[in-house]
PDB file of C-alpha atoms and ligand atoms in Angstrom:
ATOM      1  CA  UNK A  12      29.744  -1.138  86.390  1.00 63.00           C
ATOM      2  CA  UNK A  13      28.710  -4.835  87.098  1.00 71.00           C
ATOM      3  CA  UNK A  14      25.208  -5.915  87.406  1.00 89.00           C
ATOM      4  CA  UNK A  15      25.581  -6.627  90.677  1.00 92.00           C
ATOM      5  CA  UNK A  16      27.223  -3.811  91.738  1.00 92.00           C
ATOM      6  CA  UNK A  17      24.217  -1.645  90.294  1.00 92.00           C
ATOM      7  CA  UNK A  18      22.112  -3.610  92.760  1.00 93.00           C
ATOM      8  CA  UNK A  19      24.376  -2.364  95.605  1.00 94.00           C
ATOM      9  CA  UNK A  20      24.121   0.795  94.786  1.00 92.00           C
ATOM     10  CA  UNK A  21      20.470   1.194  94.409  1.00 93.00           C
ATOM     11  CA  UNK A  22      20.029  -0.545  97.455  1.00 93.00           C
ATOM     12  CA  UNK A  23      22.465   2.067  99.656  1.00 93.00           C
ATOM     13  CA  UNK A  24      24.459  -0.467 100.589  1.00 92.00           C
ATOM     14  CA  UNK A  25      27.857   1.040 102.044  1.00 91.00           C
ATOM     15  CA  UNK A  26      30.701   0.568  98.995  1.00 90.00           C
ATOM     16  CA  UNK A  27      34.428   0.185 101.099  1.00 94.00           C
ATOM     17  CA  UNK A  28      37.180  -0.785  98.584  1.00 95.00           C
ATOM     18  CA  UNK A  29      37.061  -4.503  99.754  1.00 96.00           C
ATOM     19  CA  UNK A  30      33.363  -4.765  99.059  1.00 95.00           C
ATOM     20  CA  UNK A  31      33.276  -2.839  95.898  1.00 95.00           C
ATOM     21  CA  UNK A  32      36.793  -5.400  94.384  1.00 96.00           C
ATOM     22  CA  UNK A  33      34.180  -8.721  96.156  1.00 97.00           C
ATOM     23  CA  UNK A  34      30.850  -7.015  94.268  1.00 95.00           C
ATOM     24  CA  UNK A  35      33.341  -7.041  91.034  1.00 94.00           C
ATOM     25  CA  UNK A  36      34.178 -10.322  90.972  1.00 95.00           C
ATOM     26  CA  UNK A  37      30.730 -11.785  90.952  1.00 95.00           C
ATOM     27  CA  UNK A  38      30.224  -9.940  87.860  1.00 90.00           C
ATOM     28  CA  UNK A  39      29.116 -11.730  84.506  1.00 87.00           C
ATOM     29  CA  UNK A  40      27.277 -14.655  83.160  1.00 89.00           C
ATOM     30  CA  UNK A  41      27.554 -18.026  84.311  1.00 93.00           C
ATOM     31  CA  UNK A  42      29.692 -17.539  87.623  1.00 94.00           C
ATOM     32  CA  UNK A  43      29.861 -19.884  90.995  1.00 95.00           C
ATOM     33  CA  UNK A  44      32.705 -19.200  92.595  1.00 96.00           C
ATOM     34  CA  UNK A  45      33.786 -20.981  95.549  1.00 95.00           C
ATOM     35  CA  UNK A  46      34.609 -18.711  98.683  1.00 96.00           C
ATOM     36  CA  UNK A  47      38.507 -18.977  97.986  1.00 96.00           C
ATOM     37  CA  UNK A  48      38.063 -18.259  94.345  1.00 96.00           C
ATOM     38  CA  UNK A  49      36.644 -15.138  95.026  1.00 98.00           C
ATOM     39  CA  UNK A  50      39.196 -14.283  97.759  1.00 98.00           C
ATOM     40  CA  UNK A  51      41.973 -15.548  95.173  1.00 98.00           C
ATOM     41  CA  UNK A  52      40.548 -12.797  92.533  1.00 97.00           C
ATOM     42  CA  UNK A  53      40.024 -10.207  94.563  1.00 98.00           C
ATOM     43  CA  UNK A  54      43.172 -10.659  96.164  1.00 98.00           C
ATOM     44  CA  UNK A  55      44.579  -9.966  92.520  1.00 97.00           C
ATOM     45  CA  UNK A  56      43.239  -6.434  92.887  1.00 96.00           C
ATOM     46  CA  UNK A  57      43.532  -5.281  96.430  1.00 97.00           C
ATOM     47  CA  UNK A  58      45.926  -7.138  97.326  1.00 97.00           C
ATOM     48  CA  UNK A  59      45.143  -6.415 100.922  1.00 96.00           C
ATOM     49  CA  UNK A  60      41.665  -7.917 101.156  1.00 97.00           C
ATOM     50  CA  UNK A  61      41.661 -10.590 104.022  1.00 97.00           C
ATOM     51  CA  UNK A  62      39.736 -13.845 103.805  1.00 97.00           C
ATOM     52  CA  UNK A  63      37.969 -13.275 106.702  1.00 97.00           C
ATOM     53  CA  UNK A  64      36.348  -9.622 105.375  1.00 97.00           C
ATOM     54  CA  UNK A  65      35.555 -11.820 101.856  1.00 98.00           C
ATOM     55  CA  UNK A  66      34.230 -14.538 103.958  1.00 97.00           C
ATOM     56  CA  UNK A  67      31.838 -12.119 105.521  1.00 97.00           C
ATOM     57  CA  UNK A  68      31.104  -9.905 102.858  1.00 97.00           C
ATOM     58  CA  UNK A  69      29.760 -13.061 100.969  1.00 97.00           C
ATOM     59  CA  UNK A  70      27.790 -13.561 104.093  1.00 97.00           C
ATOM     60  CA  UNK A  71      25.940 -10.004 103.722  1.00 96.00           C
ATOM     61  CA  UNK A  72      25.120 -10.520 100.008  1.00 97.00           C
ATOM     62  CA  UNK A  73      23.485 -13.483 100.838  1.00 97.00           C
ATOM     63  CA  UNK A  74      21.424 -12.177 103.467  1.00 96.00           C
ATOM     64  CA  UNK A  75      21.041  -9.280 100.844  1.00 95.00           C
ATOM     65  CA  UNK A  76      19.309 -11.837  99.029  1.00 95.00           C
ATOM     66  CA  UNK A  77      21.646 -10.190  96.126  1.00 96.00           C
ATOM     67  CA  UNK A  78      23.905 -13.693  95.878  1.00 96.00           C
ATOM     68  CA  UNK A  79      22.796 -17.043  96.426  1.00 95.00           C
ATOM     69  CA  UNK A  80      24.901 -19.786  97.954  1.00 94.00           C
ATOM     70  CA  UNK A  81      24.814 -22.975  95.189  1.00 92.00           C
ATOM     71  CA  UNK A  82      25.954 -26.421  96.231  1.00 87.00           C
ATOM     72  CA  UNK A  83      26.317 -28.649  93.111  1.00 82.00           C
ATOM     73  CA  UNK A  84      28.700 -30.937  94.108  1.00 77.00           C
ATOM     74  CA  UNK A  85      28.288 -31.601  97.824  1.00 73.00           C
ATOM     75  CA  UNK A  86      31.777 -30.003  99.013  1.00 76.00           C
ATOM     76  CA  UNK A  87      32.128 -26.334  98.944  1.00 84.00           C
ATOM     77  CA  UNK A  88      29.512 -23.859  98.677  1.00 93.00           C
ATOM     78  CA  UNK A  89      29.444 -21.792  95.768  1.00 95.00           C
ATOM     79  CA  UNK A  90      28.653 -17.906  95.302  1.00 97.00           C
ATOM     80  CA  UNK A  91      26.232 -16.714  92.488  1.00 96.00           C
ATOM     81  CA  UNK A  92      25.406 -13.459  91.469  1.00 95.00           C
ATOM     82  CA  UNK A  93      22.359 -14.183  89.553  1.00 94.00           C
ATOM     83  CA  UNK A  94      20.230 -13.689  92.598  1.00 92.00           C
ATOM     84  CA  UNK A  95      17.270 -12.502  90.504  1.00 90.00           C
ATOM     85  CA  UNK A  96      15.859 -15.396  87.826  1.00 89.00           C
ATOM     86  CA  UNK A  97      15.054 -18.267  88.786  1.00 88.00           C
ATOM     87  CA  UNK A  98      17.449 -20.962  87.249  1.00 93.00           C
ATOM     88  CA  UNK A  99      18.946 -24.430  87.682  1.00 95.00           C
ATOM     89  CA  UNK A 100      22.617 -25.760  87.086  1.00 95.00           C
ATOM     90  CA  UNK A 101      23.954 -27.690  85.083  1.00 96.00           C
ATOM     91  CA  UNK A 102      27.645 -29.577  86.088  1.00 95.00           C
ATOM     92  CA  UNK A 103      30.353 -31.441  83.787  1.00 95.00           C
ATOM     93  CA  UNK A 104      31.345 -33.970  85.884  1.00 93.00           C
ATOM     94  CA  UNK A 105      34.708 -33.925  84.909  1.00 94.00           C
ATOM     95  CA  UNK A 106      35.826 -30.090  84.988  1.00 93.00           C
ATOM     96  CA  UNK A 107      33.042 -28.988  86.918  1.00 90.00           C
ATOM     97  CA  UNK A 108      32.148 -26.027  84.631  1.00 92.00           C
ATOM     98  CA  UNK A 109      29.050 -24.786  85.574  1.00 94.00           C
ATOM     99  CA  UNK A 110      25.885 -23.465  83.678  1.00 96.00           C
ATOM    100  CA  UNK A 111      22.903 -21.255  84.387  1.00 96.00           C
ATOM    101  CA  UNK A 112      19.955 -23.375  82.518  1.00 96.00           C
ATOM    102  CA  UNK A 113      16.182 -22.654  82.534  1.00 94.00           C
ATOM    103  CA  UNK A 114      13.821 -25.990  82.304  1.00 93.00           C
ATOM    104  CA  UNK A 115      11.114 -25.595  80.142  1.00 93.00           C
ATOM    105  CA  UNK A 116       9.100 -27.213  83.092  1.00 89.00           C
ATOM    106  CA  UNK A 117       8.420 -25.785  87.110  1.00 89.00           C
ATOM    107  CA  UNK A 118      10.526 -28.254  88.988  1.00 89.00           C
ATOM    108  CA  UNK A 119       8.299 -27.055  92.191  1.00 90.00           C
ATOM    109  CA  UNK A 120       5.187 -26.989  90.421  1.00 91.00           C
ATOM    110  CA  UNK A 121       6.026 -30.732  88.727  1.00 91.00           C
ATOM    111  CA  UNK A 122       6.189 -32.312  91.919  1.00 95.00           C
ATOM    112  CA  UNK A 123       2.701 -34.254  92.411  1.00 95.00           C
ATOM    113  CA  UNK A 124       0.470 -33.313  95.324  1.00 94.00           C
ATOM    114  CA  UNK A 125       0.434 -36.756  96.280  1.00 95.00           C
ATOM    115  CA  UNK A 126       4.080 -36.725  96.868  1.00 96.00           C
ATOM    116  CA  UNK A 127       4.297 -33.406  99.124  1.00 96.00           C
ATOM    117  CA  UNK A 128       3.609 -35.498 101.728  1.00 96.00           C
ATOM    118  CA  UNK A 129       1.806 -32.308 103.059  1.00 95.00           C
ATOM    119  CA  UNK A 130       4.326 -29.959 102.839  1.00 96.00           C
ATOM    120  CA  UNK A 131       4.459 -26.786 102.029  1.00 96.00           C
ATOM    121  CA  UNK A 132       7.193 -27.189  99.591  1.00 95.00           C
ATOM    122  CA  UNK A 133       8.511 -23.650  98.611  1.00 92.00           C
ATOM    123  CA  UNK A 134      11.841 -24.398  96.555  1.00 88.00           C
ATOM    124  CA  UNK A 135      13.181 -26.821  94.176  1.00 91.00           C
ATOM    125  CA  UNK A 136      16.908 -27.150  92.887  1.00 89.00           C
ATOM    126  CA  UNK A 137      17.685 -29.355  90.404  1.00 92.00           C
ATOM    127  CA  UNK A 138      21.439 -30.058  88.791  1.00 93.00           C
ATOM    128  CA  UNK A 139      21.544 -31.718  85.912  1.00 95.00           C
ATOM    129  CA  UNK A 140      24.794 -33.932  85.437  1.00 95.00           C
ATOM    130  CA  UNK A 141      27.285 -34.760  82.140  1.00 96.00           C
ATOM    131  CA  UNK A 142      30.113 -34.427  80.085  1.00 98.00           C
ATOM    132  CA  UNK A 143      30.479 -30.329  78.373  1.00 97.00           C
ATOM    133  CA  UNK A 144      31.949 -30.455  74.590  1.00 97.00           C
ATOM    134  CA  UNK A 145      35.638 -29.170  75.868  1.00 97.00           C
ATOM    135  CA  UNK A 146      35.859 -32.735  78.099  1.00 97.00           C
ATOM    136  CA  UNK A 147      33.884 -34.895  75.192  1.00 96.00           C
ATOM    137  CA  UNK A 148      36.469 -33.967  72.284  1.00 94.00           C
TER     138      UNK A 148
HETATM  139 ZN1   ZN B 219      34.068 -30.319  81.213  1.00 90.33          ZN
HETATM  140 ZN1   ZN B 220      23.682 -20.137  88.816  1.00 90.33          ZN
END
């Protein structure tokens, strides 16, 4: 059972077919799918599932707090399952493979005080941007 799915469960959160095959998609390491994506792959398994009940079942894990929406290159919103650990992402910019990476340093905590402009500030994403080994050879 995925990792995410787990979560579901613990939480009581009502498993129908269609949101058990979306909870199974967002399984692994490493995955930001965009809303069709996941709607393509589940559609591989119930073949069935409607966008619109993916659509909105995306909706409720994010309100879940159990998936978080990423937006790394400005156009369509991304779903990620690792909800839990803090992380940042970083993007090849030519085949838009994305990683889950973990600064050494608190982007929110290495913002100076001086430049909070008296904010509360509460979150910080960062992307970092290049070229992964596949597109370089
Ligand atoms: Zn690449
Ligand atoms: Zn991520």
């Amino acid at each position: 059972m995925s990792d995410l799915l787990k979560r579901l469960r613990g939480r009581g959160w009502r498993l129908t077919a269609q949101r058990r095959v979306v909870a199974e998609v967002l399984d692994g390491d490493h995955v930001h799918y965009t809303a069709d994506e996941v709607h393509a792959l589940a559609a591989d398994r119930l073949p069935e599932i409607s966008r619109a009940t993916v659509y909105n079942t995306l909706g409720e894990l994010v309100s879940l707090g159990e998936v978080i929406e990423v937006s790394t290159d400005g156009r369509a919103k991304r779903y990620d399952p690792n909800a839990h650990h803090a992380h940042q992402h970083l993007v090849c910019a030519r085949c838009g493979t994305i990683r889950d990476v973990h600064p050494v340093g608190d982007p929110l905590a290495d913002l100076p005080a001086q430049e909070r402009f008296g904010f509360a500030v509460s979150a910080a994403e960062v992307t970092y941007r290049g070229v992964c080994p596949d597109c370089a050879a």
